[in-house]
């Protein structure tokens, strides 16, 4: 009975330590760089044409997504980035002029909400 109590205490202690590590785990930083009119070979790590040491460091130390494309104008690119959906499915297919008053439909879940729900603030 004494051994069972000690084993239970050890298991509880290990569970508490592991649970604390899970709750206190530091989340990685998330950095998105979205560039309009950037060609595939315009970055140094791709073709050594333009010296870009800071971007090269991000690529070397982080996660680089190499086959993701921006749209030809800014509004659809931003809508796609913020929703994770193709611009066609967000209703934003061309740039939004300053005189226009519409945007991404409210039924879309936006990236900041997803990050907030996953512990980012």
Tab-separated table of N, CA and C in Angstrom:
chain	number	residue	atom	x	y	z
A	1	UNK	N	0.831	-1.196	0.000
A	1	UNK	CA	0.000	0.000	0.000
A	1	UNK	C	0.869	1.251	0.000
A	2	UNK	N	1.963	1.212	0.769
A	2	UNK	CA	2.887	2.341	0.817
A	2	UNK	C	3.523	2.568	-0.556
A	3	UNK	N	3.879	1.465	-1.236
A	3	UNK	CA	4.491	1.553	-2.563
A	3	UNK	C	3.503	2.153	-3.561
A	4	UNK	N	2.244	1.768	-3.458
A	4	UNK	CA	1.213	2.303	-4.356
A	4	UNK	C	1.057	3.802	-4.134
A	5	UNK	N	1.090	4.251	-2.876
A	5	UNK	CA	0.978	5.680	-2.574
A	5	UNK	C	2.158	6.455	-3.144
A	6	UNK	N	3.371	5.894	-3.023
A	6	UNK	CA	4.563	6.558	-3.553
A	6	UNK	C	4.489	6.616	-5.080
A	7	UNK	N	4.082	5.509	-5.699
A	7	UNK	CA	3.956	5.488	-7.167
A	7	UNK	C	2.913	6.505	-7.626
A	8	UNK	N	1.809	6.599	-6.920
A	8	UNK	CA	0.773	7.572	-7.274
A	8	UNK	C	1.309	8.993	-7.150
A	9	UNK	N	2.074	9.246	-6.088
A	9	UNK	CA	2.649	10.578	-5.884
A	9	UNK	C	3.652	10.906	-6.989
A	10	UNK	N	4.466	9.932	-7.378
A	10	UNK	CA	5.450	10.153	-8.446
A	10	UNK	C	4.741	10.425	-9.771
A	11	UNK	N	3.723	9.636	-10.053
A	11	UNK	CA	2.970	9.833	-11.300
A	11	UNK	C	2.306	11.204	-11.299
A	12	UNK	N	1.729	11.605	-10.184
A	12	UNK	CA	1.107	12.924	-10.083
A	12	UNK	C	2.137	14.029	-10.263
A	13	UNK	N	3.317	13.874	-9.669
A	13	UNK	CA	4.377	14.862	-9.806
A	13	UNK	C	4.839	14.973	-11.260
A	14	UNK	N	5.062	13.842	-11.909
A	14	UNK	CA	5.485	13.849	-13.322
A	14	UNK	C	4.410	14.481	-14.205
A	15	UNK	N	3.166	14.134	-13.955
A	15	UNK	CA	2.068	14.702	-14.735
A	15	UNK	C	2.027	16.223	-14.560
A	16	UNK	N	2.205	16.688	-13.321
A	16	UNK	CA	2.194	18.133	-13.043
A	16	UNK	C	3.338	18.833	-13.760
A	17	UNK	N	4.531	18.250	-13.717
A	17	UNK	CA	5.683	18.843	-14.397
A	17	UNK	C	5.460	18.899	-15.901
A	18	UNK	N	5.000	17.794	-16.478
A	18	UNK	CA	4.747	17.770	-17.922
A	18	UNK	C	3.646	18.744	-18.310
A	19	UNK	N	2.597	18.812	-17.520
A	19	UNK	CA	1.489	19.728	-17.809
A	19	UNK	C	1.963	21.174	-17.781
A	20	UNK	N	2.822	21.491	-16.801
A	20	UNK	CA	3.358	22.852	-16.706
A	20	UNK	C	4.227	23.162	-17.923
A	21	UNK	N	5.011	22.209	-18.382
A	21	UNK	CA	5.839	22.425	-19.568
A	21	UNK	C	4.979	22.665	-20.798
A	22	UNK	N	3.889	21.948	-20.923
A	22	UNK	CA	2.989	22.136	-22.067
A	22	UNK	C	2.350	23.518	-22.013
A	23	UNK	N	1.879	23.926	-20.839
A	23	UNK	CA	1.223	25.226	-20.708
A	23	UNK	C	2.195	26.389	-20.851
A	24	UNK	N	3.428	26.202	-20.409
A	24	UNK	CA	4.397	27.291	-20.425
A	24	UNK	C	5.323	27.247	-21.634
A	25	UNK	N	5.086	26.324	-22.539
A	25	UNK	CA	5.954	26.225	-23.709
A	25	UNK	C	5.880	27.515	-24.521
A	26	UNK	N	7.027	28.021	-24.884
A	26	UNK	CA	7.088	29.253	-25.657
A	26	UNK	C	6.718	28.961	-27.106
A	27	UNK	N	5.795	29.702	-27.602
A	27	UNK	CA	5.362	29.518	-28.980
A	27	UNK	C	6.359	30.201	-29.906
A	28	UNK	N	6.577	29.645	-31.087
A	28	UNK	CA	7.508	30.285	-32.029
A	28	UNK	C	6.919	31.584	-32.574
A	29	UNK	N	7.794	32.495	-32.932
A	29	UNK	CA	7.351	33.718	-33.573
A	29	UNK	C	6.838	33.388	-34.973
A	30	UNK	N	5.859	34.127	-35.413
A	30	UNK	CA	5.309	33.951	-36.758
A	30	UNK	C	5.541	35.249	-37.511
A	31	UNK	N	6.264	35.160	-38.609
A	31	UNK	CA	6.528	36.328	-39.443
A	31	UNK	C	6.115	35.997	-40.866
A	32	UNK	N	5.205	36.792	-41.396
A	32	UNK	CA	4.806	36.654	-42.796
A	32	UNK	C	5.415	37.819	-43.559
A	33	UNK	N	6.043	37.522	-44.672
A	33	UNK	CA	6.526	38.566	-45.563
A	33	UNK	C	5.795	38.367	-46.886
A	34	UNK	N	4.974	39.332	-47.221
A	34	UNK	CA	4.224	39.286	-48.471
A	34	UNK	C	4.697	40.454	-49.314
A	35	UNK	N	5.233	40.158	-50.459
A	35	UNK	CA	5.800	41.206	-51.304
A	35	UNK	C	5.117	41.205	-52.664
A	36	UNK	N	4.596	42.356	-53.031
A	36	UNK	CA	4.022	42.503	-54.377
A	36	UNK	C	5.155	42.695	-55.381
A	37	UNK	N	4.980	42.163	-56.561
A	37	UNK	CA	5.924	42.349	-57.680
A	37	UNK	C	7.334	41.859	-57.374
A	38	UNK	N	7.466	40.816	-56.619
A	38	UNK	CA	8.773	40.230	-56.342
A	38	UNK	C	8.945	39.005	-57.221
A	39	UNK	N	9.986	38.983	-58.013
A	39	UNK	CA	10.253	37.843	-58.883
A	39	UNK	C	10.926	36.708	-58.138
A	40	UNK	N	10.852	35.518	-58.684
A	40	UNK	CA	11.430	34.331	-58.046
A	40	UNK	C	12.926	34.499	-57.808
A	41	UNK	N	13.637	35.067	-58.756
A	41	UNK	CA	15.092	35.193	-58.647
A	41	UNK	C	15.547	36.519	-58.036
A	42	UNK	N	14.650	37.293	-57.443
A	42	UNK	CA	15.023	38.593	-56.899
A	42	UNK	C	15.655	38.521	-55.515
A	43	UNK	N	15.686	37.372	-54.893
A	43	UNK	CA	16.280	37.226	-53.562
A	43	UNK	C	17.602	36.480	-53.671
A	44	UNK	N	18.534	36.847	-52.814
A	44	UNK	CA	19.896	36.311	-52.904
A	44	UNK	C	19.940	34.797	-52.757
A	45	UNK	N	19.173	34.248	-51.838
A	45	UNK	CA	19.242	32.797	-51.617
A	45	UNK	C	18.704	31.999	-52.798
A	46	UNK	N	17.986	32.654	-53.708
A	46	UNK	CA	17.474	31.972	-54.899
A	46	UNK	C	18.476	32.046	-56.057
A	47	UNK	N	19.056	33.233	-56.283
A	47	UNK	CA	19.852	33.396	-57.499
A	47	UNK	C	21.132	34.201	-57.320
A	48	UNK	N	21.370	34.747	-56.149
A	48	UNK	CA	22.556	35.552	-55.863
A	48	UNK	C	22.614	36.826	-56.704
A	49	UNK	N	21.446	37.351	-57.116
A	49	UNK	CA	21.425	38.589	-57.905
A	49	UNK	C	21.362	39.824	-57.017
A	50	UNK	N	20.491	39.827	-56.015
A	50	UNK	CA	20.320	40.977	-55.139
A	50	UNK	C	20.685	40.537	-53.725
A	51	UNK	N	21.580	41.267	-53.082
A	51	UNK	CA	22.061	40.922	-51.750
A	51	UNK	C	20.965	41.204	-50.724
A	52	UNK	N	20.446	40.154	-50.061
A	52	UNK	CA	19.365	40.279	-49.071
A	52	UNK	C	19.731	39.480	-47.820
A	53	UNK	N	20.702	39.938	-47.022
A	53	UNK	CA	21.196	39.130	-45.900
A	53	UNK	C	20.163	38.858	-44.816
A	54	UNK	N	19.292	39.797	-44.509
A	54	UNK	CA	18.307	39.566	-43.445
A	54	UNK	C	17.262	38.547	-43.861
A	55	UNK	N	16.777	38.634	-45.082
A	55	UNK	CA	15.817	37.633	-45.573
A	55	UNK	C	16.504	36.272	-45.666
A	56	UNK	N	17.751	36.249	-46.109
A	56	UNK	CA	18.495	34.984	-46.182
A	56	UNK	C	18.614	34.343	-44.799
A	57	UNK	N	18.794	35.163	-43.761
A	57	UNK	CA	18.891	34.635	-42.391
A	57	UNK	C	17.552	34.038	-41.948
A	58	UNK	N	16.440	34.729	-42.260
A	58	UNK	CA	15.119	34.174	-41.949
A	58	UNK	C	14.940	32.801	-42.602
A	59	UNK	N	15.343	32.697	-43.857
A	59	UNK	CA	15.185	31.435	-44.592
A	59	UNK	C	16.054	30.341	-43.964
A	60	UNK	N	17.271	30.696	-43.591
A	60	UNK	CA	18.198	29.700	-43.029
A	60	UNK	C	17.758	29.208	-41.654
A	61	UNK	N	17.117	30.082	-40.858
A	61	UNK	CA	16.791	29.728	-39.475
A	61	UNK	C	15.325	29.389	-39.247
A	62	UNK	N	14.506	29.511	-40.271
A	62	UNK	CA	13.080	29.287	-40.067
A	62	UNK	C	12.479	28.379	-41.112
A	63	UNK	N	11.207	28.548	-41.318
A	63	UNK	CA	10.451	27.767	-42.291
A	63	UNK	C	10.189	28.647	-43.504
A	64	UNK	N	10.567	28.181	-44.661
A	64	UNK	CA	10.366	28.939	-45.890
A	64	UNK	C	9.399	28.183	-46.784
A	65	UNK	N	8.335	28.837	-47.173
A	65	UNK	CA	7.341	28.232	-48.069
A	65	UNK	C	7.645	28.705	-49.475
A	66	UNK	N	8.080	27.805	-50.331
A	66	UNK	CA	8.631	28.223	-51.617
A	66	UNK	C	7.634	28.238	-52.776
A	67	UNK	N	6.499	27.631	-52.648
A	67	UNK	CA	5.576	27.581	-53.776
A	67	UNK	C	4.233	28.213	-53.438
A	68	UNK	N	4.286	29.406	-52.896
A	68	UNK	CA	3.077	30.153	-52.577
A	68	UNK	C	3.170	31.486	-53.287
A	69	UNK	N	2.115	31.888	-53.922
A	69	UNK	CA	2.172	33.055	-54.782
A	69	UNK	C	1.203	34.143	-54.343
A	70	UNK	N	1.589	35.377	-54.595
A	70	UNK	CA	0.711	36.518	-54.382
A	70	UNK	C	-0.071	36.760	-55.677
A	71	UNK	N	-1.172	37.458	-55.553
A	71	UNK	CA	-1.965	37.816	-56.718
A	71	UNK	C	-1.333	39.032	-57.399
A	72	UNK	N	-1.889	39.422	-58.518
A	72	UNK	CA	-1.290	40.511	-59.290
A	72	UNK	C	-1.542	41.885	-58.678
A	73	UNK	N	-2.509	42.012	-57.790
A	73	UNK	CA	-2.760	43.271	-57.082
A	73	UNK	C	-2.894	42.983	-55.589
A	74	UNK	N	-2.821	44.041	-54.772
A	74	UNK	CA	-2.664	43.852	-53.332
A	74	UNK	C	-3.893	43.307	-52.608
A	75	UNK	N	-5.087	43.770	-52.899
A	75	UNK	CA	-6.272	43.384	-52.112
A	75	UNK	C	-6.541	41.882	-52.128
A	76	UNK	N	-6.523	41.213	-53.297
A	76	UNK	CA	-6.733	39.758	-53.273
A	76	UNK	C	-5.616	39.010	-52.535
A	77	UNK	N	-4.372	39.502	-52.635
A	77	UNK	CA	-3.259	38.866	-51.919
A	77	UNK	C	-3.474	38.952	-50.422
A	78	UNK	N	-3.880	40.116	-49.950
A	78	UNK	CA	-4.108	40.304	-48.514
A	78	UNK	C	-5.299	39.479	-48.032
A	79	UNK	N	-6.357	39.418	-48.821
A	79	UNK	CA	-7.521	38.616	-48.443
A	79	UNK	C	-7.147	37.137	-48.343
A	80	UNK	N	-6.343	36.657	-49.290
A	80	UNK	CA	-5.912	35.256	-49.272
A	80	UNK	C	-5.034	34.972	-48.058
A	81	UNK	N	-4.108	35.872	-47.749
A	81	UNK	CA	-3.231	35.692	-46.595
A	81	UNK	C	-4.026	35.680	-45.298
A	82	UNK	N	-4.968	36.589	-45.162
A	82	UNK	CA	-5.714	36.724	-43.906
A	82	UNK	C	-6.758	35.625	-43.693
A	83	UNK	N	-7.225	34.993	-44.782
A	83	UNK	CA	-8.259	33.972	-44.643
A	83	UNK	C	-7.774	32.559	-44.934
A	84	UNK	N	-6.679	32.424	-45.661
A	84	UNK	CA	-6.220	31.097	-46.073
A	84	UNK	C	-7.039	30.529	-47.213
A	85	UNK	N	-7.807	31.367	-47.865
A	85	UNK	CA	-8.667	30.929	-48.975
A	85	UNK	C	-8.239	31.625	-50.261
A	86	UNK	N	-8.549	30.995	-51.382
A	86	UNK	CA	-8.302	31.653	-52.664
A	86	UNK	C	-9.134	32.931	-52.735
A	87	UNK	N	-8.594	33.991	-53.351
A	87	UNK	CA	-9.346	35.242	-53.446
A	87	UNK	C	-10.727	35.067	-54.072
A	88	UNK	N	-10.858	34.161	-55.015
A	88	UNK	CA	-12.152	33.907	-55.649
A	88	UNK	C	-13.208	33.554	-54.606
A	89	UNK	N	-12.800	32.857	-53.547
A	89	UNK	CA	-13.739	32.427	-52.512
A	89	UNK	C	-13.968	33.484	-51.426
A	90	UNK	N	-13.185	34.573	-51.461
A	90	UNK	CA	-13.398	35.649	-50.504
A	90	UNK	C	-14.200	36.796	-51.108
A	91	UNK	N	-14.338	36.786	-52.416
A	91	UNK	CA	-15.042	37.870	-53.091
A	91	UNK	C	-14.163	39.063	-53.390
A	92	UNK	N	-12.895	38.980	-53.069
A	92	UNK	CA	-11.961	40.075	-53.335
A	92	UNK	C	-11.092	39.655	-54.517
A	93	UNK	N	-11.483	40.072	-55.707
A	93	UNK	CA	-10.795	39.640	-56.921
A	93	UNK	C	-9.998	40.755	-57.596
A	94	UNK	N	-10.105	41.962	-57.090
A	94	UNK	CA	-9.374	43.091	-57.638
A	94	UNK	C	-9.042	44.025	-56.478
A	95	UNK	N	-8.249	45.025	-56.715
A	95	UNK	CA	-7.883	45.931	-55.624
A	95	UNK	C	-9.092	46.748	-55.203
A	96	UNK	N	-9.147	47.047	-53.905
A	96	UNK	CA	-10.251	47.829	-53.359
A	96	UNK	C	-9.819	49.293	-53.360
A	97	UNK	N	-10.560	50.096	-54.078
A	97	UNK	CA	-10.247	51.520	-54.183
A	97	UNK	C	-10.646	52.239	-52.899
A	98	UNK	N	-9.974	53.349	-52.569
A	98	UNK	CA	-10.272	54.071	-51.330
A	98	UNK	C	-11.726	54.528	-51.215
A	99	UNK	N	-12.409	54.709	-52.336
A	99	UNK	CA	-13.797	55.169	-52.293
A	99	UNK	C	-14.783	54.025	-52.103
A	100	UNK	N	-14.317	52.776	-52.176
A	100	UNK	CA	-15.200	51.627	-52.024
A	100	UNK	C	-15.288	51.234	-50.546
A	101	UNK	N	-16.455	50.785	-50.148
A	101	UNK	CA	-16.646	50.423	-48.730
A	101	UNK	C	-17.135	48.980	-48.605
A	102	UNK	N	-16.264	48.053	-48.929
A	102	UNK	CA	-16.567	46.633	-48.714
A	102	UNK	C	-15.259	45.920	-48.423
A	103	UNK	N	-15.354	44.684	-48.042
A	103	UNK	CA	-14.156	43.914	-47.740
A	103	UNK	C	-14.473	42.435	-47.711
A	104	UNK	N	-13.663	41.696	-47.004
A	104	UNK	CA	-13.844	40.252	-46.887
A	104	UNK	C	-15.143	39.991	-46.131
A	105	UNK	N	-15.998	39.098	-46.635
A	105	UNK	CA	-17.253	38.789	-45.934
A	105	UNK	C	-17.001	38.346	-44.490
A	106	UNK	N	-17.898	38.702	-43.616
A	106	UNK	CA	-17.736	38.452	-42.182
A	106	UNK	C	-17.788	36.983	-41.791
A	107	UNK	N	-18.222	36.111	-42.697
A	107	UNK	CA	-18.277	34.687	-42.360
A	107	UNK	C	-16.919	34.000	-42.509
A	108	UNK	N	-15.873	34.734	-42.878
A	108	UNK	CA	-14.525	34.181	-42.982
A	108	UNK	C	-13.811	34.303	-41.637
A	109	UNK	N	-13.099	33.258	-41.256
A	109	UNK	CA	-12.266	33.313	-40.069
A	109	UNK	C	-10.924	33.896	-40.486
A	110	UNK	N	-10.510	34.944	-39.791
A	110	UNK	CA	-9.288	35.646	-40.166
A	110	UNK	C	-8.090	35.124	-39.381
A	111	UNK	N	-6.912	35.285	-39.948
A	111	UNK	CA	-5.669	34.817	-39.343
A	111	UNK	C	-5.466	35.317	-37.915
A	112	UNK	N	-5.696	36.594	-37.589
A	112	UNK	CA	-5.524	37.009	-36.199
A	112	UNK	C	-6.405	36.237	-35.217
A	113	UNK	N	-7.600	35.869	-35.607
A	113	UNK	CA	-8.496	35.096	-34.738
A	113	UNK	C	-7.923	33.685	-34.522
A	114	UNK	N	-7.404	33.099	-35.582
A	114	UNK	CA	-6.820	31.758	-35.465
A	114	UNK	C	-5.597	31.790	-34.550
A	115	UNK	N	-4.753	32.811	-34.711
A	115	UNK	CA	-3.588	32.936	-33.841
A	115	UNK	C	-3.999	33.162	-32.388
A	116	UNK	N	-4.981	34.009	-32.167
A	116	UNK	CA	-5.472	34.277	-30.813
A	116	UNK	C	-6.022	33.000	-30.166
A	117	UNK	N	-6.780	32.214	-30.940
A	117	UNK	CA	-7.341	30.957	-30.424
A	117	UNK	C	-6.260	29.929	-30.099
A	118	UNK	N	-5.067	30.106	-30.658
A	118	UNK	CA	-3.973	29.173	-30.424
A	118	UNK	C	-2.902	29.718	-29.488
A	119	UNK	N	-3.293	30.706	-28.685
A	119	UNK	CA	-2.409	31.161	-27.625
A	119	UNK	C	-1.527	32.349	-27.941
A	120	UNK	N	-1.642	32.908	-29.129
A	120	UNK	CA	-0.878	34.114	-29.449
A	120	UNK	C	-1.683	35.326	-29.026
A	121	UNK	N	-0.996	36.379	-28.629
A	121	UNK	CA	-1.729	37.588	-28.256
A	121	UNK	C	-1.130	38.822	-28.904
